[in-house]
Amino acid sequence: MLFVALFSFSLFLSAASRSDLRARAISNPDPAVGGSTSEGWQALPDIPDATKSDWVVDSTIGAKLPVFQSSGRDPAAVKRAIIILPGNPRDCWYYWNVVNNALYVANEQDPSGVKLEEVSIMAPCFFNEADRAAGALQSDQLSWGNLNWVTGEYNVGPESISKYSSFSVVDSLVDYYMDQATFPSLNVVVIGGHSAGAQMVQRYIGLRSSILHDERLHFWVANPASFMWLTESHPIATSEGCENVDEYKYGLSGGFPGYSGWYRFEISCASNSLCLGFGQYFMIMDDLPGDTSCEAQTQGSNHLDRGRNFVAMLEGMDGGVPTNTTVDYIDGVAHDNVLMMQSAMGIDKLFRYNYNVSWPIALTDTSTSESAAATPSGSSSSSASGSHSGAGSSSGSHSPNSAANLHAPILASCLIVLSGTMGLMNGQSW
């Protein structure tokens, strides 16, 4: 119904306006960058609509890294921020561009609802030492090992900075957007990722070391190759010799990174709320195998099976699927971040959901004590919350905006979106 309404609304736009917006959305091709994932990236490209900068995430120790951010935005007008995390190739510029193009689609469909000037997109770059050697990373910027940024591990460079977690980077970017003095109109920050970036988002949800701003955080998780499983019961029997199936990053029994949000497990797991602390948009869409490790195989044989099994795990826990959780299925899309982001539900969750909802602003960090649940003011721009009723559906009656349905102090909504297995497979299998 939401997609039909948007389509019908777009018919009232002038043909010239629609054509201009559509052309504008596809006129930003994937940026060309020298180098490769394995040999290292040689430079940061220039991208239309974006500013690239040397972003300081911790001034006390001089920790910084490259980021891309929407240019030409008045911070006072920004209502929504999207922090998009890269995939396995560490191609932050590519993901920034894909989200920006999806924003044009969202604006074309609903120009009065999603305004370009009210959305800020940021893409941090989690580079490794190969990128430093090749030229994309400066000598004093943070680097990580191969894919260990996905799980919140500490940096490996530069030598002057140690024990700085990739999750601490995300914390810093969240704090930047949540600064009411700079962004007085901001309602929601979406932290999103596809493939490896989705793995990072799902782990960050559980380990996030603060609950400050939780009510305004939403998460978009698309096609993760594996999940941080919440129980010791797995849908597929553990193979012989697979001894770490319940260790982080695949489980909760231990092996966590130095970045610590362990209290969140104590608060959330006890109430069966680990995965619902925030606005979570899970989108698992394809039947590519992704992670072929024995640990991942206990969750299912491919991305889609693991997503379905994750939902089934929630259904089997006390209380079932949390009331502020939505499960949607997107048919005709596989491991393709562009099609995911530009699907009706992708547009809804990235750009529309709670677009105009304002929340009471927390004045202090309540990370060690529970606070009363707050009721958001305004109304959600989406009615897709709470559905987990099967392939291709978006039905359900759960209301993420009802304070009675929200676990204090973790307030916002959790949406899970699954898709079918058909479609293009141009994305990375991680």
Coordinates of C-alpha atoms in Angstrom, one line a residue:
M1 CA 0.0 0.0 0.0
L2 CA 2.8 2.4 0.8
F3 CA 4.5 1.8 -2.6
V4 CA 1.2 2.3 -4.4
A5 CA 0.6 5.5 -2.6
L6 CA 4.0 6.9 -3.4
F7 CA 3.7 5.8 -7.1
S8 CA 0.3 7.5 -7.3
F9 CA 1.7 10.7 -5.8
S10 CA 4.5 10.7 -8.3
L11 CA 2.0 10.9 -11.1
F12 CA 1.2 14.5 -10.0
L13 CA 4.8 15.6 -10.6
S14 CA 5.5 17.2 -13.9
A15 CA 7.1 14.9 -16.5
A16 CA 10.1 17.2 -16.7
S17 CA 10.5 17.2 -13.0
R18 CA 10.4 13.4 -12.8
S19 CA 12.7 13.0 -15.7
D20 CA 15.2 15.5 -14.2
L21 CA 15.2 13.7 -10.9
R22 CA 15.5 10.2 -12.4
A23 CA 18.3 11.4 -14.7
R24 CA 20.0 13.1 -11.7
A25 CA 19.8 9.9 -9.6
I26 CA 21.5 7.8 -12.2
S27 CA 24.0 10.4 -13.4
N28 CA 26.3 9.7 -10.5
P29 CA 28.0 6.5 -11.7
D30 CA 30.2 4.3 -9.5
P31 CA 33.4 6.3 -8.8
A32 CA 36.5 5.0 -10.5
V33 CA 39.4 4.3 -8.1
G34 CA 42.8 3.0 -8.8
G35 CA 44.0 -0.1 -7.0
S36 CA 42.1 -3.1 -5.7
T37 CA 40.8 -4.7 -2.5
S38 CA 43.8 -7.0 -2.3
E39 CA 46.5 -4.6 -3.4
G40 CA 45.1 -1.5 -1.7
W41 CA 43.3 1.5 -2.9
Q42 CA 45.4 4.3 -4.4
A43 CA 43.3 7.4 -3.8
L44 CA 40.0 8.8 -2.6
P45 CA 37.8 9.8 -5.6
D46 CA 35.9 13.0 -6.0
I47 CA 32.1 12.3 -5.8
P48 CA 29.3 14.6 -6.9
D49 CA 27.3 15.9 -3.9
A50 CA 29.9 14.7 -1.4
T51 CA 32.8 16.2 0.5
K52 CA 35.7 14.0 1.5
S53 CA 37.6 15.0 4.6
D54 CA 40.1 13.9 7.2
W55 CA 37.6 13.3 10.1
V56 CA 38.8 13.6 13.7
V57 CA 37.0 11.0 15.8
D58 CA 39.0 11.6 19.0
S59 CA 40.9 14.8 19.3
T60 CA 42.5 13.8 22.6
I61 CA 44.7 11.2 20.9
G62 CA 44.5 12.6 17.3
A63 CA 42.5 9.6 16.0
K64 CA 41.1 10.3 12.5
L65 CA 40.1 8.6 9.3
P66 CA 38.7 9.5 5.9
V67 CA 35.0 10.1 5.5
F68 CA 32.6 11.1 2.8
Q69 CA 29.7 13.4 3.8
S70 CA 26.8 15.1 1.9
S71 CA 27.9 18.6 0.9
G72 CA 25.8 21.7 0.9
R73 CA 23.7 20.8 3.9
D74 CA 22.6 23.3 6.5
P75 CA 23.0 21.4 9.8
A76 CA 20.0 23.2 11.3
A77 CA 17.7 21.8 8.6
V78 CA 18.9 18.2 8.7
K79 CA 16.2 15.8 10.1
R80 CA 17.8 12.5 9.2
A81 CA 21.4 11.3 9.1
I82 CA 22.5 8.0 7.5
I83 CA 25.9 6.5 8.5
I84 CA 26.6 3.9 5.9
L85 CA 29.3 1.3 6.5
P86 CA 31.3 -0.3 3.7
G87 CA 31.4 -3.8 2.4
N88 CA 34.3 -6.2 2.2
P89 CA 36.2 -4.2 -0.4
R90 CA 36.3 -1.2 2.0
D91 CA 34.8 0.9 -0.8
C92 CA 33.3 3.7 1.3
W93 CA 33.0 6.0 -1.7
Y94 CA 30.8 3.4 -3.5
Y95 CA 28.4 3.0 -0.6
W96 CA 28.1 6.7 -0.1
N97 CA 27.2 7.1 -3.8
V98 CA 24.7 4.2 -3.7
V99 CA 22.8 5.7 -0.7
N100 CA 22.9 9.1 -2.3
N101 CA 21.4 7.8 -5.5
A102 CA 18.7 6.0 -3.4
L103 CA 18.0 9.3 -1.7
Y104 CA 17.2 10.8 -5.1
V105 CA 14.8 8.0 -5.8
A106 CA 13.1 8.6 -2.4
N107 CA 12.8 12.3 -3.1
E108 CA 11.4 11.6 -6.6
Q109 CA 8.8 9.3 -5.1
D110 CA 7.9 11.6 -2.2
P111 CA 9.3 15.1 -2.7
S112 CA 7.3 16.7 0.0
G113 CA 8.1 13.9 2.5
V114 CA 11.8 13.2 1.9
K115 CA 13.7 16.4 1.1
L116 CA 17.3 16.3 -0.1
E117 CA 18.4 19.1 2.1
E118 CA 17.1 17.4 5.2
V119 CA 19.1 14.2 4.8
S120 CA 22.8 14.0 5.5
I121 CA 24.8 10.9 4.5
M122 CA 28.2 9.9 5.9
A123 CA 30.4 7.0 4.9
P124 CA 33.5 6.3 7.1
C125 CA 36.4 4.5 5.5
F126 CA 37.9 1.5 7.4
F127 CA 41.1 1.1 5.5
N128 CA 44.0 -1.3 6.1
E129 CA 47.7 -1.1 5.7
A130 CA 47.6 -2.1 2.1
D131 CA 45.6 1.1 1.4
R132 CA 48.2 3.1 3.3
A133 CA 51.0 1.7 1.1
A134 CA 49.0 2.2 -2.1
G135 CA 48.2 5.8 -1.2
A136 CA 44.5 6.1 -0.2
L137 CA 45.3 6.3 3.5
Q138 CA 47.5 9.1 5.0
S139 CA 50.3 8.3 7.4
D140 CA 48.5 9.5 10.5
Q141 CA 45.0 8.0 9.8
L142 CA 43.5 4.9 11.5
S143 CA 43.8 1.5 9.9
W144 CA 42.6 -2.0 10.7
G145 CA 43.4 -5.5 9.8
N146 CA 41.7 -7.4 7.1
L147 CA 38.0 -7.3 8.0
N148 CA 38.6 -7.0 11.7
W149 CA 36.9 -3.6 11.6
V150 CA 33.6 -5.6 11.0
T151 CA 33.7 -7.0 14.6
G152 CA 34.9 -3.9 16.4
E153 CA 38.5 -4.8 16.9
Y154 CA 41.3 -2.4 17.7
N155 CA 43.2 -0.5 15.0
V156 CA 46.6 -1.6 13.8
G157 CA 47.9 1.7 12.7
P158 CA 49.3 4.3 12.9
E159 CA 51.9 3.4 15.5
S160 CA 51.1 6.6 17.5
I161 CA 47.6 5.3 18.3
S162 CA 46.6 2.0 19.8
K163 CA 43.5 0.2 21.0
Y164 CA 41.0 2.3 19.0
S165 CA 38.0 0.2 18.1
S166 CA 36.1 0.6 14.8
F167 CA 33.0 0.6 17.0
S168 CA 34.4 3.7 18.8
V169 CA 34.5 5.4 15.4
V170 CA 30.8 4.7 14.9
D171 CA 30.1 6.0 18.5
S172 CA 31.9 9.2 17.6
L173 CA 29.9 9.7 14.4
V174 CA 26.7 9.1 16.2
D175 CA 27.6 11.7 18.9
Y176 CA 28.4 14.2 16.1
Y177 CA 25.0 14.0 14.6
M178 CA 23.2 13.8 18.0
D179 CA 24.7 17.2 19.0
Q180 CA 21.6 19.3 19.4
A181 CA 23.5 22.5 19.1
T182 CA 24.7 21.6 15.6
F183 CA 21.7 19.5 14.5
P184 CA 18.6 21.0 16.3
S185 CA 16.1 19.4 13.9
L186 CA 17.5 15.9 13.7
N187 CA 15.0 13.1 14.5
V188 CA 16.8 9.9 13.5
V189 CA 20.2 8.5 12.8
V190 CA 20.3 5.4 10.6
I191 CA 23.4 3.2 10.8
G192 CA 23.3 1.0 7.8
G193 CA 25.4 -1.7 6.1
H194 CA 25.2 -4.3 3.4
S195 CA 27.1 -7.5 3.4
A196 CA 30.2 -7.0 5.5
G197 CA 28.9 -3.7 6.6
A198 CA 25.7 -5.4 7.7
Q199 CA 27.7 -7.8 9.9
M200 CA 29.3 -4.8 11.5
V201 CA 26.0 -3.1 12.2
Q202 CA 24.4 -6.2 13.8
R203 CA 27.4 -6.7 16.1
Y204 CA 27.5 -3.1 17.0
I205 CA 23.9 -3.2 18.0
G206 CA 24.7 -5.7 20.8
L207 CA 28.0 -4.2 21.9
R208 CA 27.3 -0.5 21.7
S209 CA 28.8 0.9 24.9
S210 CA 26.2 3.6 25.5
I211 CA 22.4 3.7 25.6
L212 CA 22.4 7.5 25.2
H213 CA 20.4 8.4 22.1
D214 CA 19.0 4.9 21.6
E215 CA 15.6 6.3 21.1
R216 CA 16.8 8.1 17.9
L217 CA 18.9 5.3 16.5
H218 CA 17.7 3.1 13.7
F219 CA 19.8 0.3 12.1
W220 CA 19.6 -1.1 8.6
V221 CA 21.1 -4.5 8.2
A222 CA 21.2 -5.9 4.6
N223 CA 22.6 -9.3 3.6
P224 CA 25.0 -10.2 6.4
A225 CA 26.9 -13.3 5.7
S226 CA 26.4 -14.4 9.4
F227 CA 24.8 -13.2 12.6
M228 CA 25.8 -12.8 16.2
W229 CA 23.5 -15.6 17.3
L230 CA 21.6 -15.0 20.5
T231 CA 21.2 -18.6 21.8
E232 CA 23.3 -21.7 22.0
S233 CA 20.7 -23.6 19.9
H234 CA 21.5 -23.6 16.2
P235 CA 19.3 -24.7 13.3
I236 CA 22.1 -26.8 11.7
A237 CA 24.1 -29.3 13.6
T238 CA 27.7 -28.4 14.4
S239 CA 30.2 -30.2 12.3
E240 CA 33.0 -32.2 14.0
G241 CA 35.9 -29.9 15.0
C242 CA 33.8 -26.7 14.9
E243 CA 34.6 -25.6 18.4
N244 CA 34.0 -21.8 18.4
V245 CA 30.4 -21.8 17.2
D246 CA 29.2 -19.9 20.3
E247 CA 32.2 -17.5 20.4
Y248 CA 31.9 -13.9 19.2
K249 CA 31.5 -13.0 16.3
Y250 CA 29.1 -15.9 15.9
G251 CA 27.7 -16.1 19.4
L252 CA 27.7 -14.7 22.9
S253 CA 29.8 -17.1 25.0
G254 CA 33.0 -15.1 24.9
G255 CA 35.9 -13.8 22.7
F256 CA 34.6 -10.2 22.6
P257 CA 36.8 -7.4 21.3
G258 CA 38.3 -4.8 23.7
Y259 CA 35.6 -2.4 22.9
S260 CA 33.1 -3.2 25.7
G261 CA 29.4 -2.9 25.9
W262 CA 28.9 -6.0 28.0
Y263 CA 26.4 -4.3 30.3
R264 CA 24.1 -4.2 27.2
F265 CA 23.9 -8.0 27.2
E266 CA 23.1 -8.0 30.9
I267 CA 20.3 -5.5 30.3
S268 CA 19.0 -6.8 27.0
C269 CA 19.5 -10.5 27.0
A270 CA 17.6 -10.9 30.3
S271 CA 14.6 -9.4 28.7
N272 CA 15.0 -11.0 25.3
S273 CA 15.7 -7.6 23.8
L274 CA 19.3 -7.8 22.5
C275 CA 18.3 -7.3 18.9
L276 CA 15.5 -4.8 19.4
G277 CA 17.3 -2.0 21.2
F278 CA 17.1 0.3 18.3
G279 CA 15.5 0.8 14.9
Q280 CA 16.8 -2.2 13.2
Y281 CA 16.1 -2.9 9.6
F282 CA 17.2 -6.4 8.7
M283 CA 17.2 -7.2 5.0
I284 CA 18.5 -10.6 4.0
M285 CA 17.9 -11.2 0.4
D286 CA 19.9 -13.9 -1.4
D287 CA 20.9 -17.5 -1.6
L288 CA 24.6 -16.9 -2.0
P289 CA 26.7 -18.8 0.6
G290 CA 28.7 -15.8 1.9
D291 CA 30.5 -17.0 5.0
T292 CA 31.5 -20.7 4.4
S293 CA 33.0 -21.2 7.9
C294 CA 31.6 -24.0 10.0
E295 CA 30.3 -21.5 12.5
A296 CA 28.2 -19.6 9.9
Q297 CA 27.0 -22.9 8.5
T298 CA 25.3 -23.7 11.8
Q299 CA 23.0 -20.7 11.1
G300 CA 22.0 -21.8 7.6
S301 CA 23.5 -22.6 4.2
N302 CA 23.2 -19.1 2.8
H303 CA 22.2 -15.5 3.5
L304 CA 18.5 -16.0 3.1
D305 CA 18.4 -19.2 5.2
R306 CA 20.3 -17.6 8.0
G307 CA 18.0 -14.6 8.0
R308 CA 14.9 -16.8 8.2
N309 CA 16.5 -19.0 10.9
F310 CA 17.4 -15.9 12.9
V311 CA 13.7 -14.8 12.8
A312 CA 12.7 -18.4 13.8
M313 CA 15.1 -18.2 16.7
L314 CA 13.4 -15.0 17.9
E315 CA 10.0 -16.6 17.5
G316 CA 11.2 -19.5 19.7
M317 CA 12.5 -17.3 22.5
D318 CA 10.4 -16.1 25.5
G319 CA 7.9 -13.6 24.2
G320 CA 8.5 -14.4 20.5
V321 CA 9.5 -11.8 18.0
P322 CA 9.7 -8.5 20.0
T323 CA 6.8 -6.2 19.5
N324 CA 8.9 -3.5 18.0
T325 CA 10.3 -5.8 15.3
T326 CA 9.2 -6.0 11.6
V327 CA 10.0 -8.7 9.1
D328 CA 9.5 -8.0 5.4
Y329 CA 10.4 -10.1 2.4
I330 CA 11.6 -8.5 -0.9
D331 CA 11.2 -10.7 -3.9
G332 CA 13.3 -10.4 -7.0
V333 CA 16.5 -9.2 -5.4
A334 CA 19.6 -11.2 -4.4
H335 CA 23.0 -9.9 -3.2
D336 CA 22.5 -6.5 -4.7
N337 CA 22.8 -3.4 -2.5
V338 CA 21.5 -1.0 -5.1
L339 CA 18.2 -2.9 -5.6
M340 CA 17.9 -3.4 -1.9
M341 CA 18.2 0.3 -1.2
Q342 CA 16.0 1.3 -4.0
S343 CA 13.2 -1.2 -3.3
A344 CA 10.0 0.2 -1.8
M345 CA 10.9 -1.2 1.6
G346 CA 14.5 -0.1 1.4
I347 CA 13.4 3.4 0.6
D348 CA 10.9 3.3 3.5
K349 CA 13.4 2.1 6.1
L350 CA 16.4 4.1 5.0
F351 CA 14.6 7.4 4.4
R352 CA 11.0 7.5 5.4
Y353 CA 10.5 5.6 8.7
N354 CA 10.0 8.0 11.6
Y355 CA 11.2 10.8 9.4
N356 CA 9.1 13.4 11.2
V357 CA 9.0 11.8 14.6
S358 CA 10.7 13.9 17.4
W359 CA 11.9 12.3 20.6
P360 CA 12.6 13.6 24.1
I361 CA 16.3 14.4 24.2
A362 CA 18.3 12.6 26.8
L363 CA 20.6 15.0 28.7
T364 CA 22.9 12.6 30.3
D365 CA 24.4 9.2 29.5
T366 CA 22.3 6.5 31.2
S367 CA 24.6 3.6 30.2
T368 CA 24.8 2.2 33.7
S369 CA 21.2 2.8 34.9
E370 CA 17.8 2.3 33.4
S371 CA 15.7 5.3 32.6
A372 CA 12.0 5.6 32.1
A373 CA 10.6 4.9 28.6
A374 CA 9.8 8.1 26.7
T375 CA 7.0 8.5 24.3
P376 CA 7.9 10.0 20.9
S377 CA 5.9 12.9 19.6
G378 CA 4.7 13.1 16.0
S379 CA 3.8 10.2 13.9
S380 CA 5.7 7.6 11.9
S381 CA 5.8 8.0 8.1
S382 CA 5.6 4.2 7.7
S383 CA 3.0 1.6 8.6
A384 CA 5.3 -1.3 7.9
S385 CA 6.3 -1.9 11.5
G386 CA 5.8 -5.2 13.2
S387 CA 5.2 -7.5 10.2
H388 CA 6.8 -10.9 10.1
S389 CA 4.1 -12.8 8.3
G390 CA 5.8 -14.3 5.3
A391 CA 7.4 -13.8 1.9
G392 CA 6.4 -10.7 0.1
S393 CA 4.3 -9.3 2.9
S394 CA 4.4 -6.2 5.0
S395 CA 1.6 -6.7 7.4
G396 CA 1.4 -6.6 11.2
S397 CA 0.0 -4.7 14.0
H398 CA 3.0 -3.9 16.3
S399 CA 3.5 -0.2 17.0
P400 CA 7.1 0.9 17.5
N401 CA 5.8 4.3 18.6
S402 CA 3.9 2.9 21.6
A403 CA 5.8 3.4 24.9
A404 CA 4.0 0.4 26.3
N405 CA 5.7 -1.8 23.7
L406 CA 9.2 -0.5 24.2
H407 CA 11.8 -1.9 26.6
A408 CA 13.2 0.8 28.7
P409 CA 15.8 2.1 28.4
I410 CA 16.1 0.9 24.8
L411 CA 13.4 2.7 23.0
A412 CA 13.3 2.7 19.2
S413 CA 12.0 0.2 16.7
C414 CA 13.5 -2.9 15.2
L415 CA 12.6 -3.9 11.7
I416 CA 13.7 -7.0 9.9
V417 CA 13.4 -7.2 6.2
L418 CA 14.0 -10.4 4.2
S419 CA 13.8 -10.9 0.5
G420 CA 13.5 -13.6 -2.0
T421 CA 16.3 -15.3 -3.8
M422 CA 15.9 -14.1 -7.4
G423 CA 17.7 -11.2 -9.0
L424 CA 21.1 -9.8 -9.9
M425 CA 24.1 -11.0 -7.9
N426 CA 26.6 -8.2 -8.5
G427 CA 27.5 -7.7 -4.9
Q428 CA 30.3 -9.3 -2.9
S429 CA 29.4 -12.6 -1.2
W430 CA 30.7 -11.3 2.1

